[in-house]
Amino acid sequence: MRILVWYLHGGYMQAFLRGSHEYLVPAEPGRELPELPPNARRIEPSEVADAEIDVVVLQRTEELGWAEDMLGRRLGRDVPAIFIEHNTPKQSPVSERHFLADRTDIPVVHVTHFNRLAWDSGDAPTVVIEHGIPDPGALYTGEERALGVVINEPVRRGRITGTDLLPAFASAGRLDCFGIHTDQLPEALGLGEDQLRVVGDLPTAHMHAALARRRAYVHPMRWTSLGLSLLEAMYLGMPVLALATTEAARAVPPEAGAISADPAELVATADLLLADPDEARRRGVIAREAVHSRYNLTRFLEDWDAVLADTLDTRGRRGPLLAVPDLAVPDIAAASAVTASVSRARGAHAADSAPHDATPGAEPSLITEGIAR
């Protein structure tokens, strides 16, 4: 199928665009797109209306209006749409209402089970598709007696990213910091180069190679969906020291390093791993196996294939232009047959479909039932 999707959340999007569909990525003023996977291509906004889009995948609230302006059609009614919720609630941890909560025509895909639990999604159909990342390879050597951490804008984000906890980890051993604006950390935390070293923002492949030389990975995030850098570190074969917050408790087995809501426990394990390379390597093997089992790219793309096919089948094909207001909303049950490729995709994932009390004659829906993995 042909999917319209904006390029956002680079690591996630690089995995998403590796699927078997055709992905059209709108150009945005002032934003340069990176090299895209083979099935994805850049499209000018003026070309979208004639591109015969099957499904729109949204990631920002403003994209709903942008897409409707480009297509001249209503999302959810005339063109199937899906919203990916990457983030935990920003205003209230348990009572914040999702902006699509009053709609039933655009399903929300949460990237973690914690996200779906925390958000008040109201009447919006929801499903969880857990992260999937390409295997970077078992690059871990742990040769440097240092701890690695990846945080973008750690000073601005402060307690959200656990930046205030970094001095405690630096007391166990040198902390090497990767990410955007990490150069602000030494002054903000008052740490010298013997305690904290700034590596900065590196291209992904270079970051993986450099990170894998550090003895262990620190994940001090207090409030986040689930950092891809944590999963990438585990996939490299690194032992990890993670705060037991949000989805991390589901993603990190204790044997993969340490996971606790008590930073002192994590620092004590950091002491142990820095002193014992063999133990660090043993726990890193467990970390890699855990990620490969749950967060591999194949499972991720199969889950997305199932949800995309389900959304297209149950919400119909392209509908009337906004300029023709008297036309009725398309009858989903009588909508034209989906393409052969979508039919094959549904057949491949029929086993994933759970029973659903749908309209008589309609296909069972994956949405609201979730994909259990």
Short mmCIF file of N, CA and C in Angstrom, two decimals, residues 2-80:
data_model
loop_
_atom_site.label_atom_id
_atom_site.label_comp_id
_atom_site.label_asym_id
_atom_site.label_seq_id
_atom_site.Cartn_x
_atom_site.Cartn_y
_atom_site.Cartn_z
N ARG A 2 0.27 2.35 -0.30
CA ARG A 2 1.01 3.63 -0.35
C ARG A 2 0.69 4.44 0.89
N ILE A 3 1.74 4.78 1.64
CA ILE A 3 1.59 5.39 2.97
C ILE A 3 2.21 6.78 2.97
N LEU A 4 1.46 7.76 3.45
CA LEU A 4 1.99 9.11 3.65
C LEU A 4 2.42 9.24 5.10
N VAL A 5 3.68 9.59 5.33
CA VAL A 5 4.18 9.71 6.70
C VAL A 5 5.30 10.74 6.74
N TRP A 6 5.27 11.61 7.75
CA TRP A 6 6.32 12.60 7.93
C TRP A 6 7.52 11.96 8.61
N TYR A 7 8.71 12.47 8.29
CA TYR A 7 9.93 11.93 8.90
C TYR A 7 10.16 12.60 10.24
N LEU A 8 9.96 11.82 11.30
CA LEU A 8 10.09 12.32 12.67
C LEU A 8 10.58 11.16 13.51
N HIS A 9 11.24 11.44 14.64
CA HIS A 9 11.76 10.37 15.49
C HIS A 9 12.63 9.44 14.64
N GLY A 10 13.81 9.94 14.29
CA GLY A 10 14.66 9.31 13.29
C GLY A 10 14.89 7.82 13.45
N GLY A 11 15.23 7.37 14.66
CA GLY A 11 15.50 5.96 14.86
C GLY A 11 14.27 5.11 14.59
N TYR A 12 13.12 5.57 15.08
CA TYR A 12 11.87 4.84 14.86
C TYR A 12 11.54 4.82 13.37
N MET A 13 11.68 5.97 12.73
CA MET A 13 11.29 6.06 11.33
C MET A 13 12.19 5.23 10.42
N GLN A 14 13.47 5.13 10.75
CA GLN A 14 14.35 4.30 9.94
C GLN A 14 13.92 2.84 9.99
N ALA A 15 13.35 2.40 11.11
CA ALA A 15 12.83 1.04 11.20
C ALA A 15 11.50 0.93 10.46
N PHE A 16 10.61 1.89 10.67
CA PHE A 16 9.28 1.86 10.05
C PHE A 16 9.37 1.84 8.52
N LEU A 17 10.28 2.63 7.96
CA LEU A 17 10.39 2.76 6.51
C LEU A 17 11.08 1.57 5.84
N ARG A 18 11.48 0.58 6.61
CA ARG A 18 12.10 -0.62 6.06
C ARG A 18 11.06 -1.68 5.71
N GLY A 19 9.79 -1.35 5.86
CA GLY A 19 8.74 -2.30 5.52
C GLY A 19 8.60 -2.50 4.03
N SER A 20 7.59 -3.27 3.64
CA SER A 20 7.43 -3.68 2.24
C SER A 20 6.50 -2.77 1.45
N HIS A 21 6.02 -1.68 2.06
CA HIS A 21 5.09 -0.79 1.38
C HIS A 21 5.83 0.34 0.66
N GLU A 22 5.07 1.24 0.05
CA GLU A 22 5.64 2.43 -0.56
C GLU A 22 5.37 3.60 0.38
N TYR A 23 6.43 4.29 0.78
CA TYR A 23 6.31 5.35 1.78
C TYR A 23 6.62 6.69 1.13
N LEU A 24 5.70 7.64 1.24
CA LEU A 24 5.89 8.97 0.71
C LEU A 24 6.10 9.93 1.89
N VAL A 25 7.23 10.61 1.89
CA VAL A 25 7.62 11.47 3.00
C VAL A 25 7.56 12.93 2.56
N PRO A 26 6.61 13.71 3.07
CA PRO A 26 6.48 15.11 2.62
C PRO A 26 7.70 15.95 3.00
N ALA A 27 8.08 16.81 2.08
CA ALA A 27 9.14 17.78 2.36
C ALA A 27 8.60 18.85 3.29
N GLU A 28 9.46 19.35 4.19
CA GLU A 28 9.08 20.43 5.09
C GLU A 28 10.08 21.56 4.95
N PRO A 29 9.60 22.80 4.89
CA PRO A 29 10.52 23.94 4.77
C PRO A 29 11.52 23.97 5.92
N GLY A 30 12.78 24.14 5.59
CA GLY A 30 13.82 24.27 6.61
C GLY A 30 14.28 22.96 7.21
N ARG A 31 13.71 21.83 6.77
CA ARG A 31 14.13 20.54 7.30
C ARG A 31 14.66 19.67 6.17
N GLU A 32 15.88 19.20 6.35
CA GLU A 32 16.50 18.36 5.32
C GLU A 32 16.31 16.89 5.70
N LEU A 33 15.80 16.12 4.75
CA LEU A 33 15.58 14.71 5.02
C LEU A 33 16.90 13.94 4.91
N PRO A 34 17.10 12.95 5.76
CA PRO A 34 18.29 12.10 5.63
C PRO A 34 18.10 11.13 4.47
N GLU A 35 19.09 10.31 4.23
CA GLU A 35 18.94 9.27 3.22
C GLU A 35 17.85 8.31 3.65
N LEU A 36 16.90 8.04 2.76
CA LEU A 36 15.76 7.21 3.08
C LEU A 36 15.97 5.78 2.60
N PRO A 37 15.35 4.80 3.27
CA PRO A 37 15.42 3.42 2.80
C PRO A 37 14.83 3.29 1.39
N PRO A 38 15.11 2.20 0.69
CA PRO A 38 14.73 2.05 -0.72
C PRO A 38 13.25 2.22 -1.02
N ASN A 39 12.36 1.82 -0.12
CA ASN A 39 10.92 1.90 -0.38
C ASN A 39 10.31 3.25 -0.04
N ALA A 40 11.13 4.20 0.38
CA ALA A 40 10.62 5.52 0.76
C ALA A 40 11.17 6.58 -0.19
N ARG A 41 10.36 7.60 -0.42
CA ARG A 41 10.84 8.71 -1.25
C ARG A 41 10.19 10.02 -0.80
N ARG A 42 10.87 11.08 -1.07
CA ARG A 42 10.42 12.43 -0.73
C ARG A 42 9.31 12.84 -1.69
N ILE A 43 8.33 13.58 -1.19
CA ILE A 43 7.25 14.09 -2.03
C ILE A 43 6.97 15.54 -1.66
N GLU A 44 6.72 16.37 -2.66
CA GLU A 44 6.35 17.76 -2.41
C GLU A 44 4.90 17.83 -1.95
N PRO A 45 4.57 18.71 -1.02
CA PRO A 45 3.19 18.82 -0.55
C PRO A 45 2.17 19.02 -1.68
N SER A 46 2.56 19.74 -2.72
CA SER A 46 1.65 19.99 -3.84
C SER A 46 1.35 18.73 -4.65
N GLU A 47 2.14 17.69 -4.47
CA GLU A 47 1.94 16.45 -5.23
C GLU A 47 1.12 15.41 -4.47
N VAL A 48 0.85 15.67 -3.20
CA VAL A 48 0.21 14.66 -2.36
C VAL A 48 -1.22 14.34 -2.83
N ALA A 49 -1.99 15.35 -3.24
CA ALA A 49 -3.39 15.13 -3.62
C ALA A 49 -3.54 14.14 -4.76
N ASP A 50 -2.56 14.07 -5.64
CA ASP A 50 -2.63 13.17 -6.80
C ASP A 50 -1.87 11.87 -6.60
N ALA A 51 -1.40 11.62 -5.37
CA ALA A 51 -0.51 10.48 -5.14
C ALA A 51 -1.25 9.18 -4.79
N GLU A 52 -2.59 9.22 -4.72
CA GLU A 52 -3.38 8.02 -4.43
C GLU A 52 -2.92 7.35 -3.13
N ILE A 53 -2.98 8.12 -2.06
CA ILE A 53 -2.57 7.66 -0.74
C ILE A 53 -3.59 6.66 -0.19
N ASP A 54 -3.12 5.54 0.35
CA ASP A 54 -4.00 4.55 0.96
C ASP A 54 -4.21 4.80 2.45
N VAL A 55 -3.13 5.15 3.16
CA VAL A 55 -3.19 5.36 4.60
C VAL A 55 -2.25 6.50 4.95
N VAL A 56 -2.69 7.35 5.89
CA VAL A 56 -1.83 8.42 6.42
C VAL A 56 -1.42 8.03 7.83
N VAL A 57 -0.12 8.06 8.11
CA VAL A 57 0.39 7.77 9.44
C VAL A 57 0.87 9.08 10.06
N LEU A 58 0.24 9.48 11.16
CA LEU A 58 0.50 10.76 11.82
C LEU A 58 1.36 10.55 13.07
N GLN A 59 2.17 11.58 13.39
CA GLN A 59 2.98 11.52 14.60
C GLN A 59 2.93 12.81 15.41
N ARG A 60 2.37 13.88 14.83
CA ARG A 60 2.21 15.15 15.53
C ARG A 60 0.77 15.62 15.35
N THR A 61 0.25 16.36 16.31
CA THR A 61 -1.14 16.80 16.22
C THR A 61 -1.38 17.66 14.98
N GLU A 62 -0.42 18.50 14.63
CA GLU A 62 -0.61 19.41 13.51
C GLU A 62 -0.64 18.70 12.16
N GLU A 63 -0.12 17.48 12.12
CA GLU A 63 -0.09 16.75 10.85
C GLU A 63 -1.48 16.39 10.35
N LEU A 64 -2.44 16.27 11.25
CA LEU A 64 -3.81 15.96 10.83
C LEU A 64 -4.33 17.06 9.90
N GLY A 65 -4.17 18.31 10.31
CA GLY A 65 -4.60 19.42 9.47
C GLY A 65 -3.78 19.53 8.20
N TRP A 66 -2.47 19.32 8.31
CA TRP A 66 -1.63 19.38 7.12
C TRP A 66 -2.07 18.36 6.08
N ALA A 67 -2.31 17.14 6.53
CA ALA A 67 -2.67 16.08 5.59
C ALA A 67 -4.02 16.36 4.92
N GLU A 68 -4.98 16.85 5.70
CA GLU A 68 -6.29 17.15 5.11
C GLU A 68 -6.19 18.29 4.11
N ASP A 69 -5.35 19.27 4.39
CA ASP A 69 -5.15 20.36 3.43
C ASP A 69 -4.51 19.85 2.14
N MET A 70 -3.52 18.97 2.27
CA MET A 70 -2.84 18.43 1.09
C MET A 70 -3.74 17.52 0.26
N LEU A 71 -4.51 16.69 0.94
CA LEU A 71 -5.32 15.69 0.25
C LEU A 71 -6.67 16.23 -0.20
N GLY A 72 -7.19 17.26 0.49
CA GLY A 72 -8.54 17.73 0.22
C GLY A 72 -9.58 16.73 0.66
N ARG A 73 -9.24 15.91 1.65
CA ARG A 73 -10.14 14.87 2.16
C ARG A 73 -10.05 14.82 3.68
N ARG A 74 -11.07 14.25 4.30
CA ARG A 74 -11.11 14.10 5.75
C ARG A 74 -10.39 12.82 6.16
N LEU A 75 -9.47 12.95 7.08
CA LEU A 75 -8.81 11.77 7.61
C LEU A 75 -9.77 11.01 8.53
N GLY A 76 -9.71 9.70 8.46
CA GLY A 76 -10.58 8.86 9.26
C GLY A 76 -11.92 8.60 8.62
N ARG A 77 -12.38 9.52 7.76
CA ARG A 77 -13.65 9.32 7.06
C ARG A 77 -13.40 8.96 5.60
N ASP A 78 -12.63 9.81 4.91
CA ASP A 78 -12.39 9.62 3.49
C ASP A 78 -11.08 8.91 3.20
N VAL A 79 -10.12 9.07 4.09
CA VAL A 79 -8.81 8.41 3.96
C VAL A 79 -8.46 7.81 5.31
N PRO A 80 -8.17 6.50 5.36
CA PRO A 80 -7.78 5.89 6.63
C PRO A 80 -6.52 6.55 7.20
#
